[in-house]
Amino acid sequence: MNDTPGHDGATSSAASTGQRIVQRGLYFDELELGTVYVHSPGRTMTETDNVLFTTMTMNTQALHLDAAWSATQPFGQRLVNSMFTLATLVGQSVGQLTQGTIIGQLGLSDVSFPHPLFHGDTLYTETEITGLRPSTSRPGQGIVTMKHTGRNQDGTVVAEASRTALMWTAAGHRAAGEDRA
């Protein structure tokens, strides 16, 4: 029997009779301008998440770490680190949009946090495709611009960011020998 590992760590067997499905995002040519993708599940931000992320990234801001001091500030409590919010905002889109189909992130812009997240809040993210253009210098690839919007459990917008990424077309991925889907 010939078992070989795939890029996803799973093995395939020449003798298997079942269908094999590998999760992937969408290819450049599967995306449509103006389409909004609603990502699931939401992510509840815990105190542990916030303190761990904040200390791992050496961000000593008392607004994230010091409950007594934060209680004296305008929001009256610690805030979830905005960089953790941003990373989660983008991360929630990966499985649905870019898993295995992105070549690289090109940039982030227009990042804002109009309302804070607090411990126990749940972040829900959706992504709108705001720009699509084939790459002029890299055949089989395209540049995608996405607007990520995050809301808390009450529907209040807590984070927004535009992201630009270089992504495969289906044919370009196959030609490069990278297609695993």
XYZ file of N, CA, C and O in Angstrom:
724
model
N 0.844 -1.168 0.000
C 0.000 0.000 0.000
C 0.892 1.235 0.000
O 1.895 1.301 0.687
N 0.493 2.260 -0.742
C 1.282 3.466 -0.886
C 0.611 4.612 -0.123
O -0.336 5.202 -0.598
N 1.098 4.898 1.094
C 0.577 6.013 1.883
C 1.543 7.179 1.780
O 2.729 7.027 2.042
N 1.036 8.325 1.388
C 1.887 9.510 1.300
C 1.214 10.658 2.026
O 0.003 10.849 1.901
N 2.008 11.421 2.789
C 1.389 12.549 3.491
C 1.089 13.691 2.534
O 1.859 13.966 1.625
N -0.050 14.338 2.741
C -0.387 15.550 2.002
C 0.069 16.760 2.783
O 0.557 16.637 3.899
N -0.084 17.957 2.216
C 0.343 19.170 2.908
C -0.459 19.396 4.179
O -0.052 20.137 5.045
N -1.612 18.743 4.289
C -2.447 18.918 5.468
C -2.119 17.901 6.563
O -2.771 17.873 7.595
N -1.096 17.068 6.354
C -0.677 16.103 7.351
C -1.432 14.784 7.273
O -1.074 13.822 7.926
N -2.496 14.714 6.468
C -3.255 13.478 6.340
C -2.544 12.553 5.362
O -1.722 12.976 4.560
N -2.839 11.271 5.437
C -2.256 10.340 4.476
C -3.351 9.849 3.544
O -4.511 9.756 3.910
N -2.941 9.565 2.327
C -3.886 8.993 1.380
C -3.397 7.595 1.027
O -2.219 7.320 1.014
N -4.309 6.742 0.757
C -3.973 5.369 0.441
C -4.491 5.024 -0.942
O -5.615 5.345 -1.294
N -3.648 4.378 -1.733
C -4.048 3.971 -3.078
C -5.201 2.985 -3.010
O -5.995 2.885 -3.937
N -5.320 2.261 -1.900
C -6.359 1.254 -1.767
C -7.657 1.826 -1.205
O -8.652 1.131 -1.156
N -7.663 3.094 -0.792
C -8.882 3.624 -0.180
C -9.964 3.788 -1.226
O -9.699 4.074 -2.393
N -11.190 3.620 -0.810
C -12.313 3.739 -1.735
C -13.162 4.968 -1.450
O -14.016 5.308 -2.254
N -12.928 5.615 -0.319
C -13.720 6.785 0.046
C -13.213 8.049 -0.614
O -12.079 8.133 -1.072
N -14.072 9.022 -0.658
C -13.701 10.320 -1.205
C -12.812 11.043 -0.193
O -13.000 10.926 1.010
N -11.856 11.805 -0.668
C -10.948 12.570 0.197
C -11.202 14.047 -0.046
O -11.091 14.527 -1.161
N -11.569 14.771 1.015
C -11.859 16.192 0.898
C -10.891 16.949 1.792
O -10.786 16.668 2.977
N -10.162 17.879 1.197
C -9.223 18.713 1.934
C -9.815 20.114 2.013
O -10.177 20.690 0.985
N -9.913 20.643 3.225
C -10.448 21.992 3.389
C -9.523 22.994 2.723
O -8.305 22.902 2.838
N -10.118 23.933 2.024
C -9.341 25.005 1.418
C -10.202 26.255 1.355
O -11.420 26.195 1.450
N -9.534 27.376 1.159
C -10.237 28.628 0.931
C -10.684 28.693 -0.521
O -10.674 27.690 -1.239
N -11.058 29.867 -0.941
C -11.500 30.067 -2.309
C -10.342 30.565 -3.168
O -9.461 31.273 -2.686
N -10.364 30.171 -4.431
C -9.379 30.679 -5.376
C -9.786 32.078 -5.836
O -10.966 32.456 -5.767
N -8.808 32.824 -6.342
C -9.044 34.165 -6.858
C -10.248 34.184 -7.792
O -11.120 35.038 -7.690
N -10.326 33.199 -8.695
C -11.386 33.172 -9.689
C -12.735 32.720 -9.139
O -13.734 32.749 -9.850
N -12.797 32.323 -7.879
C -14.067 31.965 -7.244
C -14.663 33.144 -6.459
O -15.806 33.077 -6.020
N -13.878 34.189 -6.267
C -14.327 35.357 -5.512
C -15.084 36.320 -6.418
O -14.780 36.428 -7.607
N -16.075 37.012 -5.842
C -16.840 37.997 -6.600
C -16.840 39.319 -5.858
O -17.053 39.352 -4.640
N -16.621 40.379 -6.598
C -16.623 41.719 -6.045
C -17.963 41.996 -5.369
O -19.013 41.690 -5.926
N -17.921 42.530 -4.150
C -19.128 42.889 -3.421
C -19.730 41.776 -2.585
O -20.625 42.025 -1.783
N -19.254 40.551 -2.761
C -19.777 39.450 -1.964
C -19.307 39.597 -0.526
O -18.161 39.948 -0.265
N -20.225 39.326 0.417
C -19.899 39.373 1.840
C -19.943 37.946 2.376
O -20.940 37.241 2.212
N -18.846 37.530 3.001
C -18.744 36.208 3.610
C -18.876 36.369 5.116
O -18.154 37.158 5.724
N -19.795 35.631 5.716
C -20.009 35.668 7.157
C -19.297 34.456 7.742
O -19.589 33.322 7.368
N -18.344 34.710 8.636
C -17.499 33.643 9.167
C -18.065 33.084 10.471
O -18.634 33.814 11.276
N -17.872 31.797 10.646
C -18.377 31.112 11.818
C -17.335 30.098 12.277
O -16.642 29.526 11.430
N -17.181 29.852 13.530
C -17.942 30.401 14.650
C -17.383 31.742 15.098
O -16.301 32.156 14.675
N -18.119 32.392 15.985
C -17.602 33.580 16.650
C -16.526 33.152 17.639
O -16.298 31.966 17.870
N -15.846 34.131 18.228
C -14.769 33.828 19.190
C -14.968 34.675 20.434
O -14.910 35.904 20.377
N -15.252 34.017 21.556
C -15.377 34.716 22.822
C -13.986 34.988 23.371
O -13.171 34.078 23.488
N -13.731 36.249 23.667
C -12.419 36.698 24.135
C -12.360 36.578 25.658
O -13.115 37.258 26.353
N -11.483 35.738 26.149
C -11.412 35.521 27.594
C -10.289 36.336 28.216
O -9.391 36.830 27.527
N -10.333 36.440 29.517
C -9.262 37.123 30.243
C -7.933 36.422 30.001
O -6.909 37.076 29.777
N -7.944 35.098 30.007
C -6.709 34.337 29.771
C -6.127 34.647 28.397
O -4.931 34.880 28.260
N -6.984 34.643 27.362
C -6.530 34.979 26.003
C -5.838 36.333 26.000
O -4.747 36.497 25.443
N -6.478 37.309 26.589
C -5.996 38.683 26.550
C -4.667 38.835 27.288
O -3.731 39.440 26.773
N -4.583 38.281 28.486
C -3.347 38.400 29.266
C -2.217 37.643 28.571
O -1.092 38.134 28.471
N -2.509 36.453 28.048
C -1.481 35.665 27.363
C -0.968 36.397 26.122
O 0.241 36.544 25.929
N -1.874 36.857 25.267
C -1.467 37.562 24.052
C -0.670 38.817 24.407
O 0.374 39.097 23.814
N -1.169 39.562 25.369
C -0.531 40.818 25.760
C 0.885 40.587 26.279
O 1.825 41.284 25.891
N 1.062 39.583 27.118
C 2.399 39.331 27.666
C 3.312 38.662 26.638
O 4.505 38.967 26.600
N 2.779 37.796 25.784
C 3.608 37.167 24.746
C 4.165 38.198 23.777
O 5.253 38.028 23.251
N 3.411 39.266 23.537
C 3.846 40.281 22.590
C 4.546 41.453 23.280
O 4.835 42.462 22.637
N 4.815 41.291 24.561
C 5.563 42.266 25.367
C 4.889 43.639 25.401
O 5.530 44.670 25.500
N 3.574 43.634 25.344
C 2.800 44.865 25.420
C 2.419 45.068 26.886
O 1.512 44.423 27.392
N 3.100 45.950 27.556
C 2.897 46.124 28.999
C 1.818 47.160 29.325
O 1.741 47.622 30.464
N 0.983 47.492 28.357
C -0.076 48.475 28.583
C -0.981 48.029 29.732
O -1.586 46.961 29.691
N -1.081 48.887 30.748
C -1.891 48.577 31.930
C -3.370 48.388 31.589
O -4.075 47.666 32.294
N -3.847 48.986 30.494
C -5.249 48.799 30.106
C -5.594 47.339 29.818
O -6.762 46.969 29.827
N -4.573 46.520 29.556
C -4.805 45.104 29.277
C -4.471 44.211 30.474
O -4.932 43.072 30.525
N -3.677 44.719 31.412
C -3.124 43.861 32.470
C -3.532 44.231 33.893
O -3.541 43.371 34.761
N -3.826 45.466 34.161
C -4.011 45.947 35.535
C -5.480 46.286 35.773
O -5.956 47.374 35.422
N -6.201 45.359 36.405
C -7.640 45.536 36.625
C -7.930 46.729 37.532
O -8.877 47.490 37.275
N -7.143 46.903 38.586
C -7.398 48.001 39.529
C -7.201 49.355 38.846
O -8.049 50.252 38.973
N -6.114 49.517 38.125
C -5.865 50.784 37.431
C -6.903 51.011 36.340
O -7.441 52.116 36.192
N -7.206 49.976 35.553
C -8.178 50.107 34.464
C -9.556 50.506 34.978
O -10.301 51.204 34.289
N -9.887 50.100 36.185
C -11.173 50.469 36.782
C -11.295 51.976 36.973
O -12.411 52.509 37.039
N -10.170 52.688 37.038
C -10.183 54.143 37.220
C -10.203 54.888 35.882
O -10.255 56.107 35.871
N -10.165 54.160 34.782
C -10.115 54.753 33.446
C -11.526 54.851 32.847
O -12.478 54.291 33.385
N -11.674 55.562 31.719
C -13.008 55.828 31.164
C -13.902 54.602 30.928
O -15.113 54.695 31.097
N -13.339 53.459 30.548
C -14.182 52.283 30.308
C -14.423 51.463 31.568
O -15.232 50.539 31.562
N -13.690 51.759 32.643
C -13.936 51.125 33.936
C -13.497 49.679 34.058
O -13.794 49.017 35.046
N -12.795 49.173 33.074
C -12.328 47.781 33.099
C -11.227 47.597 32.060
O -11.015 48.464 31.208
N -10.554 46.445 32.117
C -9.521 46.159 31.129
C -10.135 45.976 29.744
O -11.255 45.502 29.611
N -9.364 46.343 28.732
C -9.778 46.190 27.335
C -9.035 45.005 26.724
O -7.881 44.742 27.062
N -9.688 44.324 25.805
C -8.996 43.300 25.026
C -7.990 44.025 24.141
O -8.306 45.042 23.506
N -6.780 43.513 24.104
C -5.695 44.078 23.303
C -6.152 44.205 21.845
O -6.591 43.224 21.234
N -6.029 45.394 21.278
C -6.511 45.617 19.916
C -5.758 44.785 18.881
O -6.318 44.410 17.851
N -4.505 44.457 19.148
C -3.752 43.620 18.205
C -4.273 42.176 18.233
O -4.266 41.481 17.210
N -4.744 41.722 19.388
C -5.388 40.403 19.490
C -6.707 40.440 18.721
O -7.043 39.502 17.984
N -7.443 41.531 18.866
C -8.699 41.688 18.130
C -8.430 41.650 16.625
O -9.112 40.942 15.882
N -7.410 42.384 16.168
C -7.072 42.422 14.743
C -6.662 41.041 14.231
O -7.125 40.601 13.170
N -5.816 40.351 14.977
C -5.360 39.019 14.559
C -6.535 38.044 14.473
O -6.609 37.218 13.553
N -7.465 38.144 15.408
C -8.632 37.256 15.404
C -9.574 37.619 14.266
O -10.128 36.743 13.598
N -9.748 38.923 14.030
C -10.587 39.411 12.933
C -10.141 38.792 11.609
O -10.947 38.236 10.860
N -8.847 38.863 11.324
C -8.302 38.282 10.096
C -8.367 36.760 10.163
O -8.775 36.089 9.212
N -7.982 36.190 11.298
C -7.940 34.735 11.452
C -9.282 34.068 11.221
O -9.339 32.961 10.676
N -10.361 34.718 11.610
C -11.680 34.107 11.436
C -12.044 33.922 9.967
O -12.904 33.111 9.639
N -11.381 34.631 9.064
C -11.685 34.520 7.632
C -10.882 33.425 6.930
O -11.228 33.032 5.819
N -9.835 32.936 7.558
C -8.888 32.052 6.873
C -9.525 30.774 6.346
O -9.375 30.432 5.170
N -10.223 30.031 7.174
C -10.793 28.750 6.754
C -11.714 28.872 5.558
O -11.721 28.022 4.675
N -12.472 29.957 5.500
C -13.448 30.135 4.435
C -12.860 30.772 3.178
O -13.307 30.479 2.072
N -11.845 31.627 3.338
C -11.388 32.398 2.185
C -9.983 32.088 1.699
O -9.743 32.084 0.489
N -9.015 31.883 2.583
C -7.622 31.846 2.118
C -6.828 30.597 2.496
O -5.658 30.490 2.132
N -7.434 29.651 3.195
C -6.716 28.451 3.597
C -6.192 27.702 2.374
O -6.954 27.176 1.584
N -4.886 27.699 2.193
C -4.266 26.965 1.097
C -4.354 27.639 -0.263
O -3.854 27.096 -1.251
N -5.007 28.802 -0.345
C -5.138 29.483 -1.628
C -4.431 30.839 -1.646
O -4.352 31.473 -2.698
N -3.913 31.256 -0.505
C -3.182 32.525 -0.427
C -1.702 32.263 -0.691
O -1.163 31.224 -0.302
N -1.067 33.170 -1.362
C 0.379 33.098 -1.569
C 1.065 33.943 -0.506
O 2.065 33.545 0.074
N 0.488 35.108 -0.226
C 1.037 35.955 0.819
C 0.168 37.168 1.064
O -0.539 37.638 0.171
N 0.213 37.639 2.288
C -0.488 38.870 2.632
C 0.368 40.045 2.176
O 1.569 40.079 2.438
N -0.242 41.010 1.506
C 0.504 42.155 0.977
C 0.403 43.378 1.878
O 1.289 44.231 1.850
N -0.660 43.471 2.654
C -0.752 44.625 3.538
C -2.094 44.760 4.206
O -3.085 44.140 3.818
N -2.093 45.582 5.248
C -3.299 45.959 5.985
C -3.400 47.478 5.951
O -2.388 48.175 6.028
N -4.622 47.977 5.847
C -4.826 49.423 5.880
C -6.172 49.715 6.520
O -6.976 48.806 6.740
N -6.391 50.982 6.778
C -7.676 51.438 7.308
C -8.128 50.621 8.518
O -9.298 50.240 8.625
N -7.202 50.347 9.422
C -7.505 49.593 10.630
C -8.104 50.547 11.653
O -7.550 51.622 11.919
N -9.251 50.178 12.210
C -9.865 51.006 13.255
C -10.576 50.128 14.269
O -10.996 49.004 13.965
N -10.696 50.680 15.454
C -11.367 49.998 16.567
C -12.371 50.979 17.168
O -12.089 51.638 18.168
N -13.560 51.103 16.563
C -14.511 52.120 16.998
C -15.140 51.883 18.367
O -15.705 52.806 18.949
N -15.041 50.669 18.882
C -15.596 50.348 20.199
C -14.735 49.224 20.780
O -14.342 48.307 20.065
N -14.428 49.284 22.075
C -13.566 48.245 22.642
C -14.260 46.896 22.807
O -15.487 46.822 22.873
N -13.446 45.858 22.859
C -13.904 44.534 23.274
C -13.470 44.346 24.720
O -12.375 44.756 25.114
N -14.318 43.698 25.494
C -14.033 43.414 26.893
C -13.982 41.903 27.095
O -14.495 41.132 26.280
N -13.380 41.478 28.197
C -13.368 40.045 28.526
C -14.801 39.529 28.535
O -15.693 40.163 29.102
N -15.005 38.400 27.876
C -16.333 37.799 27.798
C -17.122 38.202 26.567
O -18.150 37.592 26.268
N -16.672 39.226 25.828
C -17.343 39.590 24.578
C -17.001 38.560 23.501
O -15.924 37.953 23.511
N -17.912 38.394 22.554
C -17.695 37.484 21.435
C -17.542 38.297 20.160
O -18.347 39.186 19.887
N -16.496 37.985 19.400
C -16.207 38.664 18.140
C -16.780 37.836 16.989
O -16.482 36.645 16.857
N -17.599 38.481 16.165
C -18.146 37.887 14.950
C -17.624 38.695 13.771
O -17.679 39.923 13.784
N -17.123 38.009 12.757
C -16.474 38.690 11.638
C -17.139 38.355 10.316
O -17.571 37.220 10.085
N -17.196 39.359 9.447
C -17.601 39.149 8.060
C -16.601 39.876 7.173
O -15.934 40.818 7.606
N -16.491 39.392 5.947
C -15.523 39.939 5.002
C -16.204 40.242 3.687
O -16.882 39.381 3.119
N -15.998 41.465 3.196
C -16.492 41.855 1.883
C -15.315 41.923 0.915
O -14.264 42.475 1.249
N -15.493 41.368 -0.273
C -14.477 41.462 -1.321
C -14.651 42.826 -1.984
O -15.680 43.101 -2.595
N -13.644 43.694 -1.831
C -13.754 45.065 -2.330
C -12.859 45.339 -3.540
O -12.980 46.389 -4.163
N -11.976 44.412 -3.872
C -11.126 44.599 -5.031
C -10.596 43.279 -5.541
O -10.234 42.402 -4.750
N -10.579 43.132 -6.857
C -10.050 41.932 -7.519
C -9.341 42.371 -8.790
O -9.914 43.107 -9.595
N -8.100 41.936 -8.956
C -7.431 42.176 -10.234
C -6.384 41.097 -10.461
O -5.645 40.727 -9.547
N -6.344 40.558 -11.678
C -5.300 39.582 -11.988
C -3.933 40.250 -11.867
O -3.779 41.432 -12.181
N -2.953 39.503 -11.418
C -1.596 40.029 -11.327
C -1.044 40.209 -12.739
O -1.183 39.317 -13.582
N -0.433 41.352 -12.992
C 0.151 41.592 -14.310
C 1.544 40.970 -14.421
O 2.023 40.714 -15.513
N 2.177 40.697 -13.288
C 3.546 40.166 -13.319
C 3.634 38.700 -12.896
O 4.686 38.093 -13.030
N 2.546 38.142 -12.389
C 2.560 36.762 -11.889
C 1.359 36.004 -12.455
O 0.303 35.963 -11.816
N 1.514 35.384 -13.625
C 0.407 34.639 -14.226
C -0.110 33.563 -13.262
O 0.660 32.946 -12.537
N -1.425 33.382 -13.274
C -2.030 32.374 -12.404
C -2.266 32.870 -10.988
O -2.629 32.094 -10.109
N -2.075 34.162 -10.773
C -2.268 34.743 -9.451
C -3.056 36.044 -9.581
O -3.126 36.635 -10.650
N -3.668 36.456 -8.478
C -4.431 37.694 -8.496
C -4.339 38.404 -7.160
O -3.992 37.802 -6.137
N -4.647 39.687 -7.183
C -4.601 40.504 -5.973
C -6.032 40.773 -5.525
O -6.868 41.240 -6.303
N -6.291 40.437 -4.275
C -7.623 40.559 -3.683
C -7.563 41.567 -2.544
O -6.642 41.524 -1.727
N -8.540 42.457 -2.496
C -8.679 43.363 -1.358
C -9.971 43.000 -0.637
O -11.014 42.818 -1.277
N -9.852 42.856 0.671
C -10.967 42.435 1.516
C -11.175 43.453 2.623
O -10.207 43.970 3.165
N -12.425 43.712 2.958
C -12.729 44.553 4.114
C -13.317 43.650 5.184
O -14.389 43.072 5.011
N -12.591 43.521 6.295
C -13.048 42.724 7.431
C -13.773 43.641 8.411
O -13.271 44.724 8.736
N -14.923 43.204 8.881
C -15.676 43.940 9.889
C -15.997 42.996 11.032
O -16.542 41.912 10.809
N -15.647 43.431 12.247
C -15.926 42.626 13.434
C -16.953 43.307 14.305
O -16.894 44.517 14.533
N -17.895 42.507 14.784
C -18.937 43.014 15.684
C -18.952 42.173 16.957
O -18.639 40.989 16.916
N -19.370 42.801 18.044
C -19.531 42.033 19.281
C -20.902 41.356 19.280
O -21.662 41.462 18.307
N -21.213 40.686 20.355
C -22.463 39.930 20.464
C -23.707 40.815 20.378
O -24.805 40.323 20.099
N -23.563 42.109 20.578
C -24.686 43.038 20.477
C -24.802 43.660 19.088
O -25.684 44.489 18.854
N -23.879 43.310 18.185
C -23.894 43.855 16.834
C -23.116 45.150 16.679
O -23.084 45.732 15.596
N -22.467 45.611 17.747
C -21.677 46.840 17.695
C -20.366 46.579 16.965
O -19.658 45.614 17.285
N -20.036 47.431 15.995
C -18.773 47.290 15.270
C -17.628 47.605 16.232
O -17.585 48.681 16.835
N -16.702 46.648 16.361
C -15.564 46.808 17.277
C -14.237 46.856 16.530
O -13.229 47.273 17.103
N -14.223 46.439 15.268
C -12.975 46.447 14.506
C -13.275 46.415 13.012
O -14.219 45.760 12.576
N -12.432 47.134 12.266
C -12.494 47.111 10.811
C -11.074 47.157 10.275
O -10.206 47.802 10.872
N -10.854 46.481 9.164
C -9.539 46.513 8.522
C -9.686 46.107 7.064
O -10.481 45.222 6.740
N -8.900 46.748 6.206
C -8.805 46.314 4.814
C -7.520 45.516 4.676
O -6.493 45.881 5.251
N -7.597 44.427 3.944
C -6.441 43.555 3.761
C -6.272 43.255 2.282
O -7.249 42.995 1.582
N -5.039 43.269 1.832
C -4.716 42.929 0.449
C -3.848 41.680 0.460
O -2.910 41.577 1.255
N -4.195 40.737 -0.418
C -3.475 39.466 -0.457
C -3.249 39.031 -1.900
O -4.043 39.342 -2.786
N -2.164 38.311 -2.096
C -1.868 37.684 -3.380
C -2.384 36.254 -3.290
O -2.018 35.516 -2.365
N -3.254 35.882 -4.244
C -3.901 34.569 -4.180
C -3.772 33.823 -5.507
O -3.616 34.420 -6.567
N -3.858 32.509 -5.393
C -3.820 31.646 -6.569
C -5.140 31.689 -7.319
O -6.200 31.806 -6.715
N -5.069 31.523 -8.635
C -6.231 31.095 -9.414
C -6.196 29.571 -9.353
O -5.154 28.969 -9.057
N -7.318 28.933 -9.649
C -7.344 27.467 -9.627
C -6.350 26.893 -10.639
O -5.571 25.984 -10.329
N -6.356 27.439 -11.850
C -5.442 26.936 -12.897
C -3.979 27.203 -12.531
O -3.118 26.363 -12.759
N -3.702 28.365 -11.979
C -2.329 28.692 -11.577
C -1.818 27.769 -10.496
O -0.660 27.347 -10.521
N -2.685 27.411 -9.552
C -2.302 26.510 -8.472
C -2.011 25.115 -9.015
O -1.012 24.480 -8.649
N -2.879 24.647 -9.920
C -2.649 23.328 -10.546
C -1.360 23.323 -11.331
O -0.574 22.385 -11.258
N -1.120 24.368 -12.108
C 0.096 24.445 -12.938
C 1.365 24.465 -12.072
O 2.396 23.953 -12.494
N 1.243 25.035 -10.890
C 2.394 25.086 -9.987
C 2.564 23.775 -9.223
O 3.499 23.620 -8.451
N 1.630 22.840 -9.430
C 1.694 21.558 -8.737
C 1.301 21.654 -7.282
O 1.644 20.800 -6.477
N 0.558 22.678 -6.929
C 0.193 22.921 -5.546
C -1.238 22.527 -5.211
O -1.638 22.614 -4.073
N -2.045 22.183 -6.197
C -3.454 21.917 -5.938
C -3.622 20.644 -5.114
O -3.172 19.571 -5.495
N -4.236 20.778 -3.964
C -4.482 19.631 -3.085
C -5.961 19.401 -2.879
O -6.351 18.527 -2.137
N -6.789 20.268 -3.442
C -8.235 20.155 -3.210
C -8.870 19.201 -4.200
O -8.358 18.890 -5.219
